[in-house]
Each structure stands twice: as structure tokens, then as C-alpha cells.
Amino acid sequence: MGRVKTAILISGRGSNMQALIDAAADPEFPAEIVRVISNVPGAGGLDRAARAGIPTAAIDHRDFDGRAPFEDALQTDLITAGAELICLAGFMRLLTEDFVNRWNNRMLNIHPSLLPAYKGLQTHERVLEDGVRFTGCTVHFVRPAMDAGPIVVQAAVPVVPGDDADTLAARVLLAEHRCYPHALRLVADGKTSIVDETVRIAGASGPTGITLNPDDGQS
Ligand code: GRF
């Protein structure tokens, strides 16, 4: 079986994108990154992808009259690239129900919280305001509602006294870089199935969440 042709959509610096590219640099990894597309032409991630030898495209949403024409251009690019799976990695545009449904169960997103808690933006600020002791990150299949969909992988990350939004974001980001390749591997390997809108992982008999504590020396 060939590797699953995967496109990554970004809007910014692309550190999660880089983690996926690095994982897929191993020929044994079950997904191959065939395309990186940004809706922001100057996004730093585009340069990083190009340096890794991945074909890139900038499709500026502001050049289109509304979401549907923008997504049509996106779709054409994805199909031309042969994409079978999409990873959203800091892609800051909401996608229409039509587009999401076209990629149903073939599109993943990463979000910097333990969903379904703290959907949306400013997650770390809100976590700190609430005084919760753990936060984390989630990789999930994308559904039309924002930051919703069957969860593939989560990592729990502790909030530490003295944290501000930046220190917490940095700690969560380390976990994100570990979770996303792990989730993509599971999905591309065909290990995941969705039953009643929850993900089952083939062969998993114990806990399937990860307590990824970057301070504990795990790698
Ligand atoms: C990450 O925190 C991701 O979870 C969120 O946006 C951020 C993107 O960062 N969706 P990067 O571009 O991957 O560095």
C-alpha cells in the first residue's frame, strides 16, 4: 500500500507543519506530504516547507469574492496535488460545511486545548483565567462546527505556577509537535475508525490518551 498523500494547510509560522514534514521524512512513515498551502502569502511556513523540498502554494482568500470561490480554488489545488488527506496546522480560516463535508473523515485539525474545553482563540489566556491545573492539545477529525469532531489524540499538559500565556503556549506547543505526527500516523495507517462520532483505535487495549509532559524527559 502506498503512503497516504497528505496536504497541510497553514496560515502562519508552520511549526506543526514542520513536525509533520519531519515525521514524514522517514520513508517508513505512512503519510507523504505532497503539498503545503497557505491562505496568507507571506506565511513563514511556506519558506520552511520549500526548504524541505515540499511543493507549496499561496492562495490568498482576499483575492476571492467569498468563501465558496476561495474553497473552489483550494479544492482544485488539492486535487491537482493528488491529496487524499488534509492536515490543518494553524490554518486560520473557517471552512464551509460544503468543503468540510467533501473531506469528511479525511481532514484533521490540531487545537491547543483539551477539547471540547476551550474552543476558539485565546485558549491559554482563558485557561489561566480559570485557574485550571491541566490543559493540553487535541488532534481531531474536522466537522463543520468550529473545533469540533472525533478526537484522535490528546495530550495533557500541566499549568505551572507563574505561567503566563506565552510560557503555557510554548509548553503546549511541544506537546502539539508530538501529538500531530502520532495522530497522522494512526490515521494514515488505517488504525482509526469512527463509531458514533468517536474514534476507535485498532489494537489499542489500554489508555489511548497521552500524558505528554515535556518536562519529564519523554521524547
Ligand atoms: C498551534 O498552536 C495550533 O494548535 C493552532 O495554531 C497554532 C499554530 O502554530 N491551531 P504553528 O503555525 O503550527 O506553529
GROMACS .gro file of N, CA and C in nm, residues 33-143:
model
  333
   33ILE      N    1   0.394   1.402   0.261
   33ILE     CA    2   0.344   1.540   0.249
   33ILE      C    3   0.366   1.583   0.103
   34VAL      N    4   0.255   1.604   0.032
   34VAL     CA    5   0.265   1.635  -0.111
   34VAL      C    6   0.245   1.783  -0.141
   35ARG      N    7   0.194   1.858  -0.044
   35ARG     CA    8   0.160   1.997  -0.073
   35ARG      C    9   0.143   2.073   0.058
   36VAL      N   10   0.192   2.196   0.060
   36VAL     CA   11   0.161   2.288   0.170
   36VAL      C   12   0.096   2.411   0.108
   37ILE      N   13  -0.021   2.446   0.158
   37ILE     CA   14  -0.094   2.561   0.104
   37ILE      C   15  -0.120   2.660   0.217
   38SER      N   16  -0.094   2.786   0.189
   38SER     CA   17  -0.124   2.892   0.287
   38SER      C   18  -0.224   2.990   0.226
   39ASN      N   19  -0.315   3.035   0.309
   39ASN     CA   20  -0.405   3.142   0.264
   39ASN      C   21  -0.342   3.280   0.287
   40VAL      N   22  -0.226   3.280   0.353
   40VAL     CA   23  -0.153   3.405   0.378
   40VAL      C   24  -0.023   3.399   0.297
   41PRO      N   25  -0.010   3.482   0.194
   41PRO     CA   26   0.104   3.470   0.103
   41PRO      C   27   0.241   3.477   0.172
   42GLY      N   28   0.256   3.562   0.275
   42GLY     CA   29   0.389   3.575   0.336
   42GLY      C   30   0.414   3.481   0.452
   43ALA      N   31   0.330   3.384   0.472
   43ALA     CA   32   0.341   3.297   0.590
   43ALA      C   33   0.479   3.232   0.598
   44GLY      N   34   0.539   3.238   0.716
   44GLY     CA   35   0.673   3.182   0.735
   44GLY      C   36   0.679   3.034   0.703
   45GLY      N   37   0.569   2.965   0.725
   45GLY     CA   38   0.565   2.820   0.699
   45GLY      C   39   0.592   2.785   0.553
   46LEU      N   40   0.557   2.876   0.462
   46LEU     CA   41   0.580   2.846   0.320
   46LEU      C   42   0.729   2.831   0.290
   47ASP      N   43   0.810   2.919   0.350
   47ASP     CA   44   0.955   2.910   0.330
   47ASP      C   45   1.009   2.781   0.391
   48ARG      N   46   0.960   2.750   0.511
   48ARG     CA   47   1.008   2.628   0.577
   48ARG      C   48   0.975   2.505   0.492
   49ALA      N   49   0.854   2.503   0.437
   49ALA     CA   50   0.814   2.388   0.355
   49ALA      C   51   0.901   2.380   0.229
   50ALA      N   52   0.922   2.497   0.167
   50ALA     CA   53   1.003   2.498   0.045
   50ALA      C   54   1.144   2.449   0.074
   51ARG      N   55   1.198   2.491   0.190
   51ARG     CA   56   1.332   2.444   0.228
   51ARG      C   57   1.337   2.293   0.245
   52ALA      N   58   1.224   2.236   0.282
   52ALA     CA   59   1.218   2.090   0.299
   52ALA      C   60   1.186   2.020   0.167
   53GLY      N   61   1.175   2.100   0.060
   53GLY     CA   62   1.152   2.039  -0.071
   53GLY      C   63   1.007   2.004  -0.099
   54ILE      N   64   0.915   2.062  -0.021
   54ILE     CA   65   0.773   2.031  -0.041
   54ILE      C   66   0.713   2.138  -0.134
   55PRO      N   67   0.639   2.097  -0.237
   55PRO     CA   68   0.573   2.196  -0.322
   55PRO      C   69   0.473   2.279  -0.243
   56THR      N   70   0.475   2.410  -0.264
   56THR     CA   71   0.389   2.499  -0.187
   56THR      C   72   0.301   2.584  -0.279
   57ALA      N   73   0.194   2.636  -0.223
   57ALA     CA   74   0.109   2.732  -0.293
   57ALA      C   75   0.057   2.833  -0.193
   58ALA      N   76   0.043   2.957  -0.238
   58ALA     CA   77  -0.026   3.059  -0.159
   58ALA      C   78  -0.156   3.089  -0.233
   59ILE      N   79  -0.266   3.068  -0.165
   59ILE     CA   80  -0.398   3.100  -0.222
   59ILE      C   81  -0.461   3.200  -0.127
   60ASP      N   82  -0.453   3.327  -0.165
   60ASP     CA   83  -0.495   3.436  -0.076
   60ASP      C   84  -0.647   3.448  -0.079
   61HIS      N   85  -0.708   3.425   0.037
   61HIS     CA   86  -0.855   3.429   0.041
   61HIS      C   87  -0.909   3.567   0.002
   62ARG      N   88  -0.825   3.672   0.019
   62ARG     CA   89  -0.873   3.808  -0.012
   62ARG      C   90  -0.888   3.832  -0.162
   63ASP      N   91  -0.831   3.739  -0.242
   63ASP     CA   92  -0.845   3.752  -0.387
   63ASP      C   93  -0.979   3.699  -0.438
   64PHE      N   94  -1.061   3.647  -0.348
   64PHE     CA   95  -1.185   3.580  -0.391
   64PHE      C   96  -1.306   3.651  -0.331
   65ASP      N   97  -1.414   3.640  -0.403
   65ASP     CA   98  -1.537   3.705  -0.361
   65ASP      C   99  -1.618   3.606  -0.276
   66GLY      N  100  -1.574   3.587  -0.153
   66GLY     CA  101  -1.648   3.497  -0.063
   66GLY      C  102  -1.577   3.365  -0.041
   67ARG      N  103  -1.631   3.288   0.053
   67ARG     CA  104  -1.566   3.163   0.095
   67ARG      C  105  -1.571   3.056  -0.012
   68ALA      N  106  -1.685   3.044  -0.080
   68ALA     CA  107  -1.701   2.933  -0.175
   68ALA      C  108  -1.601   2.941  -0.290
   69PRO      N  109  -1.585   3.056  -0.354
   69PRO     CA  110  -1.485   3.062  -0.463
   69PRO      C  111  -1.343   3.035  -0.413
   70PHE      N  112  -1.312   3.084  -0.293
   70PHE     CA  113  -1.179   3.056  -0.235
   70PHE      C  114  -1.161   2.905  -0.217
   71GLU      N  115  -1.262   2.842  -0.164
   71GLU     CA  116  -1.252   2.698  -0.139
   71GLU      C  117  -1.250   2.618  -0.269
   72ASP      N  118  -1.314   2.669  -0.373
   72ASP     CA  119  -1.306   2.600  -0.503
   72ASP      C  120  -1.161   2.599  -0.552
   73ALA      N  121  -1.094   2.713  -0.535
   73ALA     CA  122  -0.954   2.721  -0.577
   73ALA      C  123  -0.868   2.626  -0.493
   74LEU      N  124  -0.899   2.623  -0.364
   74LEU     CA  125  -0.827   2.532  -0.273
   74LEU      C  126  -0.848   2.387  -0.317
   75GLN      N  127  -0.972   2.354  -0.344
   75GLN     CA  128  -1.007   2.218  -0.383
   75GLN      C  129  -0.934   2.177  -0.511
   76THR      N  130  -0.932   2.269  -0.608
   76THR     CA  131  -0.865   2.238  -0.735
   76THR      C  132  -0.717   2.211  -0.711
   77ASP      N  133  -0.655   2.294  -0.627
   77ASP     CA  134  -0.513   2.276  -0.599
   77ASP      C  135  -0.489   2.142  -0.528
   78LEU      N  136  -0.575   2.110  -0.433
   78LEU     CA  137  -0.559   1.986  -0.357
   78LEU      C  138  -0.573   1.864  -0.447
   79ILE      N  139  -0.671   1.868  -0.534
   79ILE     CA  140  -0.695   1.754  -0.623
   79ILE      C  141  -0.579   1.740  -0.722
   80THR      N  142  -0.533   1.854  -0.773
   80THR     CA  143  -0.420   1.851  -0.867
   80THR      C  144  -0.296   1.792  -0.800
   81ALA      N  145  -0.281   1.822  -0.672
   81ALA     CA  146  -0.165   1.770  -0.597
   81ALA      C  147  -0.184   1.622  -0.560
   82GLY      N  148  -0.302   1.570  -0.583
   82GLY     CA  149  -0.328   1.429  -0.550
   82GLY      C  150  -0.356   1.406  -0.403
   83ALA      N  151  -0.393   1.511  -0.331
   83ALA     CA  152  -0.413   1.496  -0.185
   83ALA      C  153  -0.527   1.400  -0.154
   84GLU      N  154  -0.502   1.314  -0.057
   84GLU     CA  155  -0.605   1.221  -0.009
   84GLU      C  156  -0.649   1.257   0.133
   85LEU      N  157  -0.565   1.332   0.200
   85LEU     CA  158  -0.588   1.367   0.341
   85LEU      C  159  -0.539   1.511   0.360
   86ILE      N  160  -0.608   1.586   0.447
   86ILE     CA  161  -0.566   1.723   0.478
   86ILE      C  162  -0.534   1.733   0.627
   87CYS      N  163  -0.425   1.800   0.658
   87CYS     CA  164  -0.397   1.839   0.797
   87CYS      C  165  -0.402   1.991   0.806
   88LEU      N  166  -0.493   2.041   0.886
   88LEU     CA  167  -0.495   2.185   0.916
   88LEU      C  168  -0.393   2.208   1.027
   89ALA      N  169  -0.304   2.302   1.006
   89ALA     CA  170  -0.199   2.327   1.105
   89ALA      C  171  -0.183   2.477   1.123
   90GLY      N  172  -0.265   2.532   1.211
   90GLY     CA  173  -0.264   2.677   1.229
   90GLY      C  174  -0.325   2.746   1.108
   91PHE      N  175  -0.427   2.683   1.050
   91PHE     CA  176  -0.498   2.742   0.936
   91PHE      C  177  -0.613   2.825   0.992
   92MET      N  178  -0.608   2.955   0.969
   92MET     CA  179  -0.694   3.047   1.044
   92MET      C  180  -0.820   3.090   0.970
   93ARG      N  181  -0.864   3.013   0.872
   93ARG     CA  182  -0.990   3.042   0.804
   93ARG      C  183  -1.093   2.937   0.845
   94LEU      N  184  -1.213   2.983   0.871
   94LEU     CA  185  -1.321   2.887   0.892
   94LEU      C  186  -1.360   2.831   0.756
   95LEU      N  187  -1.386   2.701   0.751
   95LEU     CA  188  -1.421   2.636   0.625
   95LEU      C  189  -1.572   2.611   0.621
   96THR      N  190  -1.629   2.619   0.502
   96THR     CA  191  -1.774   2.600   0.491
   96THR      C  192  -1.809   2.452   0.512
   97GLU      N  193  -1.937   2.433   0.542
   97GLU     CA  194  -1.987   2.297   0.561
   97GLU      C  195  -1.964   2.213   0.435
   98ASP      N  196  -1.984   2.276   0.319
   98ASP     CA  197  -1.963   2.204   0.192
   98ASP      C  198  -1.822   2.149   0.182
   99PHE      N  199  -1.725   2.236   0.209
   99PHE     CA  200  -1.585   2.194   0.197
   99PHE      C  201  -1.553   2.087   0.300
  100VAL      N  202  -1.598   2.110   0.423
  100VAL     CA  203  -1.570   2.012   0.530
  100VAL      C  204  -1.632   1.877   0.494
  101ASN      N  205  -1.751   1.879   0.440
  101ASN     CA  206  -1.816   1.752   0.406
  101ASN      C  207  -1.746   1.681   0.291
  102ARG      N  208  -1.688   1.758   0.199
  102ARG     CA  209  -1.613   1.695   0.090
  102ARG      C  210  -1.495   1.614   0.145
  103TRP      N  211  -1.442   1.660   0.257
  103TRP     CA  212  -1.324   1.594   0.315
  103TRP      C  213  -1.361   1.522   0.444
  104ASN      N  214  -1.485   1.479   0.452
  104ASN     CA  215  -1.532   1.415   0.575
  104ASN      C  216  -1.445   1.294   0.610
  105ASN      N  217  -1.396   1.293   0.732
  105ASN     CA  218  -1.308   1.186   0.783
  105ASN      C  219  -1.174   1.179   0.709
  106ARG      N  220  -1.145   1.282   0.631
  106ARG     CA  221  -1.015   1.288   0.562
  106ARG      C  222  -0.947   1.423   0.591
  107MET      N  223  -0.991   1.489   0.697
  107MET     CA  224  -0.930   1.618   0.733
  107MET      C  225  -0.912   1.624   0.884
  108LEU      N  226  -0.788   1.654   0.926
  108LEU     CA  227  -0.753   1.663   1.068
  108LEU      C  228  -0.721   1.808   1.105
  109ASN      N  229  -0.739   1.839   1.231
  109ASN     CA  230  -0.700   1.971   1.282
  109ASN      C  231  -0.629   1.952   1.416
  110ILE      N  232  -0.544   2.047   1.450
  110ILE     CA  233  -0.486   2.048   1.585
  110ILE      C  234  -0.531   2.175   1.655
  111HIS      N  235  -0.568   2.157   1.782
  111HIS     CA  236  -0.617   2.271   1.860
  111HIS      C  237  -0.546   2.272   1.995
  112PRO      N  238  -0.504   2.391   2.041
  112PRO     CA  239  -0.424   2.396   2.164
  112PRO      C  240  -0.507   2.399   2.293
  113SER      N  241  -0.593   2.299   2.309
  113SER     CA  242  -0.663   2.279   2.437
  113SER      C  243  -0.712   2.135   2.441
  114LEU      N  244  -0.760   2.097   2.556
  114LEU     CA  245  -0.822   1.964   2.569
  114LEU      C  246  -0.969   1.979   2.530
  115LEU      N  247  -0.996   1.965   2.401
  115LEU     CA  248  -1.135   1.978   2.355
  115LEU      C  249  -1.221   1.871   2.423
  116PRO      N  250  -1.351   1.899   2.448
  116PRO     CA  251  -1.426   2.014   2.399
  116PRO      C  252  -1.412   2.140   2.484
  117ALA      N  253  -1.318   2.143   2.577
  117ALA     CA  254  -1.295   2.266   2.654
  117ALA      C  255  -1.214   2.366   2.570
  118TYR      N  256  -1.241   2.491   2.588
  118TYR     CA  257  -1.162   2.600   2.530
  118TYR      C  258  -1.152   2.594   2.377
  119LYS      N  259  -1.268   2.586   2.313
  119LYS     CA  260  -1.270   2.604   2.168
  119LYS      C  261  -1.235   2.749   2.135
  120GLY      N  262  -1.195   2.772   2.013
  120GLY     CA  263  -1.174   2.910   1.967
  120GLY      C  264  -1.035   2.963   1.999
  121LEU      N  265  -1.024   3.094   1.999
  121LEU     CA  266  -0.894   3.160   2.014
  121LEU      C  267  -0.864   3.190   2.162
  122GLN      N  268  -0.744   3.239   2.188
  122GLN     CA  269  -0.703   3.282   2.323
  122GLN      C  270  -0.720   3.171   2.427
  123THR      N  271  -0.691   3.048   2.388
  123THR     CA  272  -0.715   2.935   2.478
  123THR      C  273  -0.630   2.947   2.605
  124HIS      N  274  -0.503   2.983   2.588
  124HIS     CA  275  -0.413   2.983   2.705
  124HIS      C  276  -0.452   3.092   2.804
  125GLU      N  277  -0.492   3.207   2.752
  125GLU     CA  278  -0.536   3.316   2.840
  125GLU      C  279  -0.656   3.270   2.923
  126ARG      N  280  -0.749   3.202   2.858
  126ARG     CA  281  -0.872   3.160   2.928
  126ARG      C  282  -0.843   3.049   3.029
  127VAL      N  283  -0.751   2.960   2.991
  127VAL     CA  284  -0.709   2.854   3.084
  127VAL      C  285  -0.653   2.917   3.212
  128LEU      N  286  -0.567   3.019   3.195
  128LEU     CA  287  -0.504   3.083   3.311
  128LEU      C  288  -0.608   3.158   3.394
  129GLU      N  289  -0.701   3.225   3.327
  129GLU     CA  290  -0.806   3.298   3.399
  129GLU      C  291  -0.889   3.203   3.485
  130ASP      N  292  -0.913   3.083   3.431
  130ASP     CA  293  -0.998   2.988   3.503
  130ASP      C  294  -0.923   2.913   3.612
  131GLY      N  295  -0.791   2.919   3.608
  131GLY     CA  296  -0.713   2.852   3.712
  131GLY      C  297  -0.716   2.700   3.703
  132VAL      N  298  -0.742   2.646   3.584
  132VAL     CA  299  -0.741   2.500   3.572
  132VAL      C  300  -0.596   2.451   3.582
  133ARG      N  301  -0.579   2.327   3.626
  133ARG     CA  302  -0.443   2.275   3.652
  133ARG      C  303  -0.383   2.203   3.533
  134PHE      N  304  -0.469   2.160   3.443
  134PHE     CA  305  -0.420   2.093   3.322
  134PHE      C  306  -0.485   2.154   3.199
  135THR      N  307  -0.405   2.165   3.096
  135THR     CA  308  -0.459   2.194   2.964
  135THR      C  309  -0.395   2.094   2.869
  136GLY      N  310  -0.382   2.127   2.743
  136GLY     CA  311  -0.322   2.029   2.653
  136GLY      C  312  -0.352   2.062   2.509
  137CYS      N  313  -0.355   1.958   2.429
  137CYS     CA  314  -0.386   1.979   2.287
  137CYS      C  315  -0.463   1.858   2.236
  138THR      N  316  -0.527   1.880   2.123
  138THR     CA  317  -0.617   1.779   2.066
  138THR      C  318  -0.597   1.773   1.915
  139VAL      N  319  -0.584   1.654   1.861
  139VAL     CA  320  -0.594   1.635   1.717
  139VAL      C  321  -0.727   1.564   1.691
  140HIS      N  322  -0.806   1.623   1.603
  140HIS     CA  323  -0.941   1.569   1.580
  140HIS      C  324  -0.977   1.574   1.432
  141PHE      N  325  -1.070   1.487   1.394
  141PHE     CA  326  -1.127   1.497   1.260
  141PHE      C  327  -1.214   1.622   1.256
  142VAL      N  328  -1.214   1.689   1.142
  142VAL     CA  329  -1.285   1.817   1.131
  142VAL      C  330  -1.432   1.793   1.095
  143ARG      N  331  -1.515   1.866   1.166
  143ARG     CA  332  -1.658   1.870   1.138
  143ARG      C  333  -1.695   2.016   1.113
   0.00000   0.00000   0.00000
